[in-house]
Amino acid sequence: MKVTIVGAGNVGATCADVISYRGIASEVVLIDIKEGFAEGKAMDIMQCATTTGFNTKVVGSTNDYTKTAGSDVVVITSGIPRKPGMTREELIGINAGIVKSVSDNVLAHSPNAIIVVVSNPMDTMTYLALKATGLPKNRVIGMGGALDSSRFKYFLSQALDKPSNDIQGMVIGGHGDTTMIPLTRLASYNGSPISNFMSQEEMDKVAADTMVGGATLTKLLGTSAWYAPGASVAYLVDSILNDQKRMIPCSVMLEGEYGQNDICIGVPCIIGKNGVEEIVDIKLNEAEKALFEKSADAVRNMNEALSSVL
Ligand SMILES: NC(=O)C1=CN([C@@H]2O[C@H](COP(=O)(O)OP(=O)(O)OC[C@H]3O[C@@H](n4cnc5c(N)ncnc54)[C@H](O)[C@@H]3O)[C@@H](O)[C@H]2O)C=CC1
Ligand SMILES: O=C([O-])CC(=O)C(=O)O
């Protein structure tokens, strides 16, 4: 199985690294516009093969898409990340042009690939990739909910002082500081509702910390995060390539589901070899439905800025 990752920067290279050492794909192609950069990252990762014990072939390329031909999955991480104090939405001016041209190149060489969009503002970039390529909606998937959910579980685990892997929880809605919806009501500690262990005030704080999780890291690091984002992409790619049919919140095109149309936004999806195989209706309550509608309004407003590229 072959995976191409466009953008060999922080997120792209981390994703390539995780995919390789976990043996998720047999070949990973890293491609970037910066001369020699992807080749260097690929070589560095390949030099881990004997010490971490993997057999994935990792190839780097400077903008030569022939090397990406026949990929089963293509991950788009190319574009600029935000700096402290910025929102993800402010990246649209530069990233929309990059995502559009990359989508065209990718499809020309891998007509059957499933595309995973990571570049921000991710929901709008997913919508752009879907419209620009004309691919069926099951084959264009925005990654954000997997990361936001892992942050949600991290903050819950910190508040409860329990291991992250004993926590279940999900974040849906837009992948933005004000559009994310951590589903506190449905989160559990090994199946027992977290409200059995935390006050409303503590749960509200976890939700608020989750929503600005990316901004907090950007402030600490000077650029946005990459370890958890790269690992979250690898987790999603694993579910596709190995047909795991995991339920992962992803940004996908809605046609009536969750009361929305013509928008890509985070909802729980079954992810398998065909990409998005099902959108799961988890029965939101009225308050959650209202939050989802507000989140969709904000994402839709952002999508309007695409009129110059589409
Ligand atoms: N959806 C999500 O959950 C997350 C999204 N992101 C987003 O992912 C993107 C990448 O972030 P980082 O890796 O930290 O940035 P980075 O700056 O480390 O890497 C981006 C890479 O893209 C390359 N690039 C730019 N234009 C290109 C083109 N036309 N073709 C090929 N490569 C190109 C650059 O040369 C650079 O190496 C940003 O937009 C960031 O906001 C980051 C983390 C999580
Ligand atoms: O915060 C950012 O800009 C990058 C990102 O999407 C995240 O880490 O969630």
Short mmCIF file of C-alpha atoms and ligand atoms in Angstrom, two decimals:
data_model
loop_
_atom_site.label_atom_id
_atom_site.label_comp_id
_atom_site.label_asym_id
_atom_site.label_seq_id
_atom_site.Cartn_x
_atom_site.Cartn_y
_atom_site.Cartn_z
CA MET A 1 0.00 0.00 0.00
CA LYS A 2 1.35 3.40 -1.00
CA VAL A 3 0.79 6.71 0.77
CA THR A 4 1.87 10.12 -0.50
CA ILE A 5 2.25 12.99 1.93
CA VAL A 6 2.35 16.43 0.34
CA GLY A 7 4.30 18.86 2.52
CA ALA A 8 7.35 17.41 4.29
CA GLY A 9 7.19 19.94 7.11
CA ASN A 10 6.43 19.34 10.77
CA VAL A 11 3.11 17.53 10.37
CA GLY A 12 3.89 15.75 7.09
CA ALA A 13 7.24 14.36 8.22
CA THR A 14 5.86 13.28 11.61
CA CYS A 15 3.04 11.48 9.86
CA ALA A 16 5.54 9.73 7.54
CA ASP A 17 7.58 8.74 10.58
CA VAL A 18 4.60 7.24 12.46
CA ILE A 19 3.29 5.44 9.35
CA SER A 20 6.74 3.93 8.79
CA TYR A 21 7.59 2.73 12.26
CA ARG A 22 4.10 1.32 12.74
CA GLY A 23 4.30 -0.45 9.36
CA ILE A 24 0.97 1.01 8.23
CA ALA A 25 2.03 1.26 4.56
CA SER A 26 4.70 -0.44 2.45
CA GLU A 27 5.72 2.83 0.74
CA VAL A 28 5.53 6.47 1.79
CA VAL A 29 6.37 9.30 -0.63
CA LEU A 30 7.08 12.68 0.90
CA ILE A 31 6.88 15.58 -1.53
CA ASP A 32 7.62 19.27 -0.97
CA ILE A 33 8.42 22.35 -3.03
CA LYS A 34 11.51 23.20 -0.97
CA GLU A 35 14.51 21.85 -2.91
CA GLY A 36 15.95 18.71 -1.28
CA PHE A 37 13.82 19.05 1.87
CA ALA A 38 11.58 16.00 1.36
CA GLU A 39 14.57 13.93 0.23
CA GLY A 40 16.37 14.88 3.45
CA LYS A 41 13.38 14.03 5.66
CA ALA A 42 12.88 10.70 3.87
CA MET A 43 16.55 9.79 4.27
CA ASP A 44 16.50 10.70 7.96
CA ILE A 45 13.39 8.56 8.56
CA MET A 46 14.84 5.63 6.55
CA GLN A 47 17.93 5.71 8.74
CA CYS A 48 15.66 4.71 11.67
CA ALA A 49 14.71 1.46 9.91
CA THR A 50 17.28 -0.76 11.60
CA THR A 51 17.02 0.80 15.05
CA THR A 52 13.24 0.87 15.23
CA GLY A 53 12.83 -2.19 13.01
CA PHE A 54 10.59 -1.25 10.10
CA ASN A 55 10.54 -2.16 6.41
CA THR A 56 8.47 0.68 4.94
CA LYS A 57 10.20 2.35 1.99
CA VAL A 58 10.24 6.13 2.43
CA VAL A 59 10.98 8.24 -0.67
CA GLY A 60 11.46 12.00 -0.88
CA SER A 61 10.79 14.20 -3.89
CA THR A 62 11.06 17.88 -4.77
CA ASN A 63 7.79 18.56 -6.57
CA ASP A 64 8.07 15.52 -8.89
CA TYR A 65 4.57 14.05 -8.83
CA THR A 66 5.51 11.09 -11.03
CA LYS A 67 6.98 9.56 -7.83
CA THR A 68 3.53 9.71 -6.23
CA ALA A 69 1.83 7.72 -8.99
CA GLY A 70 -0.61 5.03 -7.95
CA SER A 71 -0.95 6.13 -4.32
CA ASP A 72 -3.81 4.58 -2.36
CA VAL A 73 -4.00 7.54 0.02
CA VAL A 74 -2.70 11.09 -0.40
CA VAL A 75 -2.35 13.34 2.64
CA ILE A 76 -2.24 17.11 2.02
CA THR A 77 -0.30 19.00 4.70
CA SER A 78 1.22 21.62 2.39
CA GLY A 79 0.67 25.22 3.39
CA ILE A 80 1.59 27.62 6.13
CA PRO A 81 0.92 27.02 9.82
CA ARG A 82 -0.30 29.76 12.15
CA LYS A 83 1.87 31.82 14.48
CA PRO A 84 0.91 32.72 18.07
CA GLY A 85 -2.09 35.06 18.18
CA MET A 86 -3.44 33.98 14.76
CA THR A 87 -6.56 31.94 14.02
CA ARG A 88 -6.51 29.03 11.58
CA GLU A 89 -8.95 30.97 9.41
CA GLU A 90 -6.32 33.65 8.73
CA LEU A 91 -4.32 31.09 6.72
CA ILE A 92 -6.91 30.80 3.97
CA GLY A 93 -5.41 33.46 1.67
CA ILE A 94 -2.19 31.49 1.13
CA ASN A 95 -3.34 27.92 1.76
CA ALA A 96 -6.34 27.89 -0.60
CA GLY A 97 -4.12 28.38 -3.67
CA ILE A 98 -1.67 25.72 -2.46
CA VAL A 99 -4.36 23.13 -1.68
CA LYS A 100 -6.09 23.72 -5.02
CA SER A 101 -2.92 23.26 -7.12
CA VAL A 102 -1.75 20.28 -5.05
CA SER A 103 -5.16 18.56 -5.37
CA ASP A 104 -4.96 18.84 -9.16
CA ASN A 105 -1.40 17.41 -9.26
CA VAL A 106 -2.25 14.57 -6.90
CA LEU A 107 -5.28 13.44 -8.83
CA ALA A 108 -3.45 13.50 -12.17
CA HIS A 109 -1.07 10.82 -10.89
CA SER A 110 -3.25 8.88 -8.45
CA PRO A 111 -6.76 8.91 -9.90
CA ASN A 112 -8.02 6.30 -7.43
CA ALA A 113 -6.57 7.79 -4.24
CA ILE A 114 -8.45 8.73 -1.12
CA ILE A 115 -7.44 12.27 -0.14
CA VAL A 116 -6.91 13.29 3.48
CA VAL A 117 -6.81 17.06 3.97
CA VAL A 118 -4.88 18.51 6.90
CA SER A 119 -3.96 22.07 5.82
CA ASN A 120 -5.86 24.83 7.62
CA PRO A 121 -8.50 26.13 7.79
CA MET A 122 -9.12 22.40 7.43
CA ASP A 123 -12.92 22.24 6.94
CA THR A 124 -12.78 24.85 4.19
CA MET A 125 -9.70 23.25 2.60
CA THR A 126 -11.54 19.89 2.57
CA TYR A 127 -14.51 21.52 0.84
CA LEU A 128 -12.10 23.11 -1.65
CA ALA A 129 -10.31 19.81 -2.38
CA LEU A 130 -13.66 18.06 -2.90
CA LYS A 131 -14.98 20.74 -5.27
CA ALA A 132 -11.67 21.19 -7.11
CA THR A 133 -11.19 17.47 -7.78
CA GLY A 134 -14.83 16.53 -8.31
CA LEU A 135 -14.15 13.26 -6.46
CA PRO A 136 -16.99 11.34 -4.85
CA LYS A 137 -17.55 12.51 -1.28
CA ASN A 138 -16.37 9.27 0.33
CA ARG A 139 -12.86 9.92 -1.04
CA VAL A 140 -12.14 13.35 0.46
CA ILE A 141 -11.67 13.38 4.23
CA GLY A 142 -10.62 16.27 6.47
CA MET A 143 -8.53 15.35 9.52
CA GLY A 144 -9.25 17.41 12.63
CA GLY A 145 -11.72 15.51 14.79
CA ALA A 146 -9.28 12.67 15.49
CA LEU A 147 -6.79 15.19 16.87
CA ASP A 148 -9.36 17.28 18.74
CA SER A 149 -10.80 14.12 20.31
CA SER A 150 -7.37 12.94 21.42
CA ARG A 151 -6.81 16.35 23.04
CA PHE A 152 -10.24 16.14 24.69
CA LYS A 153 -9.33 12.73 26.14
CA TYR A 154 -5.96 14.09 27.26
CA PHE A 155 -7.55 17.00 29.15
CA LEU A 156 -10.13 14.64 30.67
CA SER A 157 -7.39 12.26 31.73
CA GLN A 158 -5.48 15.12 33.37
CA ALA A 159 -8.57 16.34 35.23
CA LEU A 160 -9.52 12.82 36.35
CA ASP A 161 -5.93 11.74 36.96
CA LYS A 162 -6.63 8.55 35.01
CA PRO A 163 -4.92 7.10 31.88
CA SER A 164 -5.99 8.62 28.53
CA ASN A 165 -6.68 5.15 27.14
CA ASP A 166 -9.39 4.58 29.76
CA ILE A 167 -11.28 7.65 28.52
CA GLN A 168 -13.77 7.73 25.63
CA GLY A 169 -14.87 10.97 24.06
CA MET A 170 -15.38 12.77 20.80
CA VAL A 171 -15.19 16.27 19.36
CA ILE A 172 -17.39 17.17 16.39
CA GLY A 173 -18.11 20.42 14.51
CA GLY A 174 -15.57 22.71 12.86
CA HIS A 175 -11.83 22.44 13.51
CA GLY A 176 -11.60 25.99 14.87
CA ASP A 177 -10.98 27.63 18.25
CA THR A 178 -14.65 28.63 18.53
CA THR A 179 -16.34 26.01 16.32
CA MET A 180 -15.29 22.74 18.00
CA ILE A 181 -17.89 20.85 20.00
CA PRO A 182 -16.42 18.55 22.67
CA LEU A 183 -19.26 16.13 23.48
CA THR A 184 -18.96 16.20 27.26
CA ARG A 185 -22.37 14.56 27.82
CA LEU A 186 -21.24 11.45 25.94
CA ALA A 187 -17.69 11.22 27.32
CA SER A 188 -16.98 8.35 29.67
CA TYR A 189 -14.43 6.81 32.01
CA ASN A 190 -14.53 3.17 30.84
CA GLY A 191 -18.22 3.44 30.03
CA SER A 192 -19.25 5.38 33.12
CA PRO A 193 -20.31 8.98 32.29
CA ILE A 194 -17.63 11.48 33.29
CA SER A 195 -20.32 13.50 35.09
CA ASN A 196 -20.09 10.76 37.75
CA PHE A 197 -16.56 11.91 38.49
CA MET A 198 -16.42 15.64 37.67
CA SER A 199 -18.38 18.79 38.44
CA GLN A 200 -20.06 20.78 35.65
CA GLU A 201 -17.46 23.49 36.19
CA GLU A 202 -14.60 21.00 35.71
CA MET A 203 -16.24 19.56 32.58
CA ASP A 204 -16.72 23.07 31.14
CA LYS A 205 -13.04 23.83 31.73
CA VAL A 206 -11.96 20.64 29.93
CA ALA A 207 -14.20 21.57 26.97
CA ALA A 208 -12.77 25.11 26.86
CA ASP A 209 -9.16 23.84 27.07
CA THR A 210 -9.87 21.38 24.26
CA MET A 211 -11.27 24.05 21.97
CA VAL A 212 -8.15 26.19 22.28
CA GLY A 213 -5.83 23.16 22.44
CA GLY A 214 -4.13 24.05 19.15
CA ALA A 215 -3.80 27.74 20.07
CA THR A 216 -2.25 26.86 23.44
CA LEU A 217 0.41 24.74 21.74
CA THR A 218 1.03 27.40 19.09
CA LYS A 219 1.72 29.92 21.85
CA LEU A 220 4.12 27.53 23.61
CA LEU A 221 5.91 26.35 20.45
CA GLY A 222 5.93 29.49 18.29
CA THR A 223 4.31 27.49 15.47
CA SER A 224 1.48 24.95 15.53
CA ALA A 225 1.80 21.43 16.91
CA TRP A 226 2.97 18.37 14.96
CA TYR A 227 3.38 15.21 17.08
CA ALA A 228 -0.31 14.68 17.86
CA PRO A 229 -1.42 16.01 14.44
CA GLY A 230 0.99 13.67 12.60
CA ALA A 231 -0.05 10.69 14.74
CA SER A 232 -3.74 11.51 14.24
CA VAL A 233 -3.31 11.47 10.46
CA ALA A 234 -1.48 8.13 10.69
CA TYR A 235 -4.36 6.74 12.80
CA LEU A 236 -6.85 7.79 10.13
CA VAL A 237 -4.68 6.41 7.29
CA ASP A 238 -4.38 3.10 9.20
CA SER A 239 -8.17 2.79 9.38
CA ILE A 240 -8.38 3.37 5.59
CA LEU A 241 -5.52 1.14 4.44
CA ASN A 242 -6.26 -1.70 6.83
CA ASP A 243 -10.04 -1.39 6.46
CA GLN A 244 -10.46 -1.09 10.21
CA LYS A 245 -13.86 0.63 10.03
CA ARG A 246 -13.05 2.71 13.13
CA MET A 247 -15.51 5.43 14.08
CA ILE A 248 -13.50 8.65 13.75
CA PRO A 249 -14.89 12.18 13.67
CA CYS A 250 -13.84 13.59 10.29
CA SER A 251 -14.71 16.60 8.17
CA VAL A 252 -16.86 15.24 5.34
CA MET A 253 -19.45 16.50 2.90
CA LEU A 254 -22.94 16.46 4.41
CA GLU A 255 -26.04 15.95 2.33
CA GLY A 256 -28.79 16.20 4.90
CA GLU A 257 -26.95 14.47 7.74
CA TYR A 258 -27.00 16.49 10.96
CA GLY A 259 -29.43 18.87 9.22
CA GLN A 260 -26.73 20.30 6.93
CA ASN A 261 -26.06 20.42 3.20
CA ASP A 262 -23.14 21.42 0.98
CA ILE A 263 -20.61 21.74 3.78
CA CYS A 264 -17.61 19.75 5.05
CA ILE A 265 -17.59 19.67 8.85
CA GLY A 266 -16.68 17.19 11.58
CA VAL A 267 -19.09 14.33 12.24
CA PRO A 268 -18.53 10.73 13.39
CA CYS A 269 -17.67 8.54 10.40
CA ILE A 270 -16.90 4.90 9.80
CA ILE A 271 -13.54 4.93 8.02
CA GLY A 272 -12.47 1.94 5.93
CA LYS A 273 -10.97 0.96 2.60
CA ASN A 274 -13.54 3.04 0.72
CA GLY A 275 -12.81 6.12 2.81
CA VAL A 276 -15.97 7.45 4.43
CA GLU A 277 -18.21 4.36 4.57
CA GLU A 278 -20.94 5.74 6.82
CA ILE A 279 -21.86 8.88 8.72
CA VAL A 280 -23.09 7.86 12.15
CA ASP A 281 -26.04 9.63 13.72
CA ILE A 282 -25.20 9.80 17.42
CA LYS A 283 -28.47 11.56 18.34
CA LEU A 284 -27.44 14.98 19.57
CA ASN A 285 -29.67 16.68 22.13
CA GLU A 286 -31.22 20.08 21.44
CA ALA A 287 -28.33 22.06 22.99
CA GLU A 288 -25.75 20.10 20.98
CA LYS A 289 -27.79 20.52 17.79
CA ALA A 290 -27.83 24.29 18.35
CA LEU A 291 -24.03 24.32 18.80
CA PHE A 292 -23.61 22.26 15.63
CA GLU A 293 -25.77 24.68 13.65
CA LYS A 294 -23.75 27.66 14.92
CA SER A 295 -20.50 25.87 14.07
CA ALA A 296 -21.76 25.06 10.55
CA ASP A 297 -22.76 28.72 10.02
CA ALA A 298 -19.19 29.81 10.82
CA VAL A 299 -17.64 27.18 8.52
CA ARG A 300 -20.06 28.11 5.73
CA ASN A 301 -19.11 31.79 6.07
CA MET A 302 -15.46 30.80 5.67
CA ASN A 303 -16.26 28.73 2.57
CA GLU A 304 -17.56 31.87 0.87
CA ALA A 305 -13.98 33.13 0.71
CA LEU A 306 -13.29 30.34 -1.82
CA SER A 307 -15.16 32.12 -4.61
CA SER A 308 -11.86 33.45 -5.98
CA VAL A 309 -10.24 30.00 -6.31
CA LEU A 310 -13.18 27.78 -7.25
N1 LIG B 1 -6.02 19.66 10.52
C1 LIG B 1 -5.28 19.62 11.60
O1 LIG B 1 -5.65 19.04 12.63
C2 LIG B 1 -3.94 20.30 11.60
C3 LIG B 1 -3.59 21.12 10.56
N2 LIG B 1 -2.35 21.71 10.53
C4 LIG B 1 -2.05 22.51 9.34
O2 LIG B 1 -1.17 21.75 8.51
C5 LIG B 1 -0.38 22.62 7.70
C6 LIG B 1 1.09 22.24 7.80
O3 LIG B 1 1.57 22.50 9.10
P1 LIG B 1 3.13 22.24 9.43
O4 LIG B 1 3.55 20.94 8.91
O5 LIG B 1 3.31 22.55 10.86
O6 LIG B 1 3.80 23.39 8.55
P2 LIG B 1 5.30 23.41 7.97
O7 LIG B 1 5.57 24.82 7.56
O8 LIG B 1 6.22 22.75 8.93
O9 LIG B 1 5.21 22.49 6.67
C7 LIG B 1 4.49 22.84 5.54
C8 LIG B 1 5.27 22.37 4.34
O10 LIG B 1 4.47 22.58 3.16
C9 LIG B 1 5.38 22.86 2.12
N3 LIG B 1 4.69 23.43 0.97
C10 LIG B 1 4.20 24.68 0.80
N4 LIG B 1 3.63 24.81 -0.41
C11 LIG B 1 3.73 23.61 -1.02
C12 LIG B 1 3.33 23.10 -2.27
N5 LIG B 1 2.69 23.85 -3.17
N6 LIG B 1 3.62 21.81 -2.56
C13 LIG B 1 4.27 21.02 -1.68
N7 LIG B 1 4.68 21.46 -0.47
C14 LIG B 1 4.41 22.73 -0.14
C15 LIG B 1 6.39 23.81 2.75
O11 LIG B 1 7.58 23.90 1.98
C16 LIG B 1 6.57 23.16 4.11
O12 LIG B 1 7.67 22.26 4.13
C17 LIG B 1 -0.72 24.05 8.20
O13 LIG B 1 -1.67 24.65 7.36
C18 LIG B 1 -1.30 23.79 9.58
O14 LIG B 1 -2.15 24.83 9.99
C19 LIG B 1 -1.43 21.51 11.50
C20 LIG B 1 -1.75 20.72 12.58
C21 LIG B 1 -3.03 20.06 12.73
O1 LIG B 2 -3.54 24.94 15.86
C1 LIG B 2 -3.22 24.93 14.65
O2 LIG B 2 -3.17 25.95 13.95
C2 LIG B 2 -2.88 23.64 14.01
C3 LIG B 2 -4.00 22.72 14.23
O3 LIG B 2 -4.98 22.72 13.51
C4 LIG B 2 -4.01 22.00 15.52
O4 LIG B 2 -2.96 21.73 16.10
O5 LIG B 2 -5.12 21.69 15.96
#
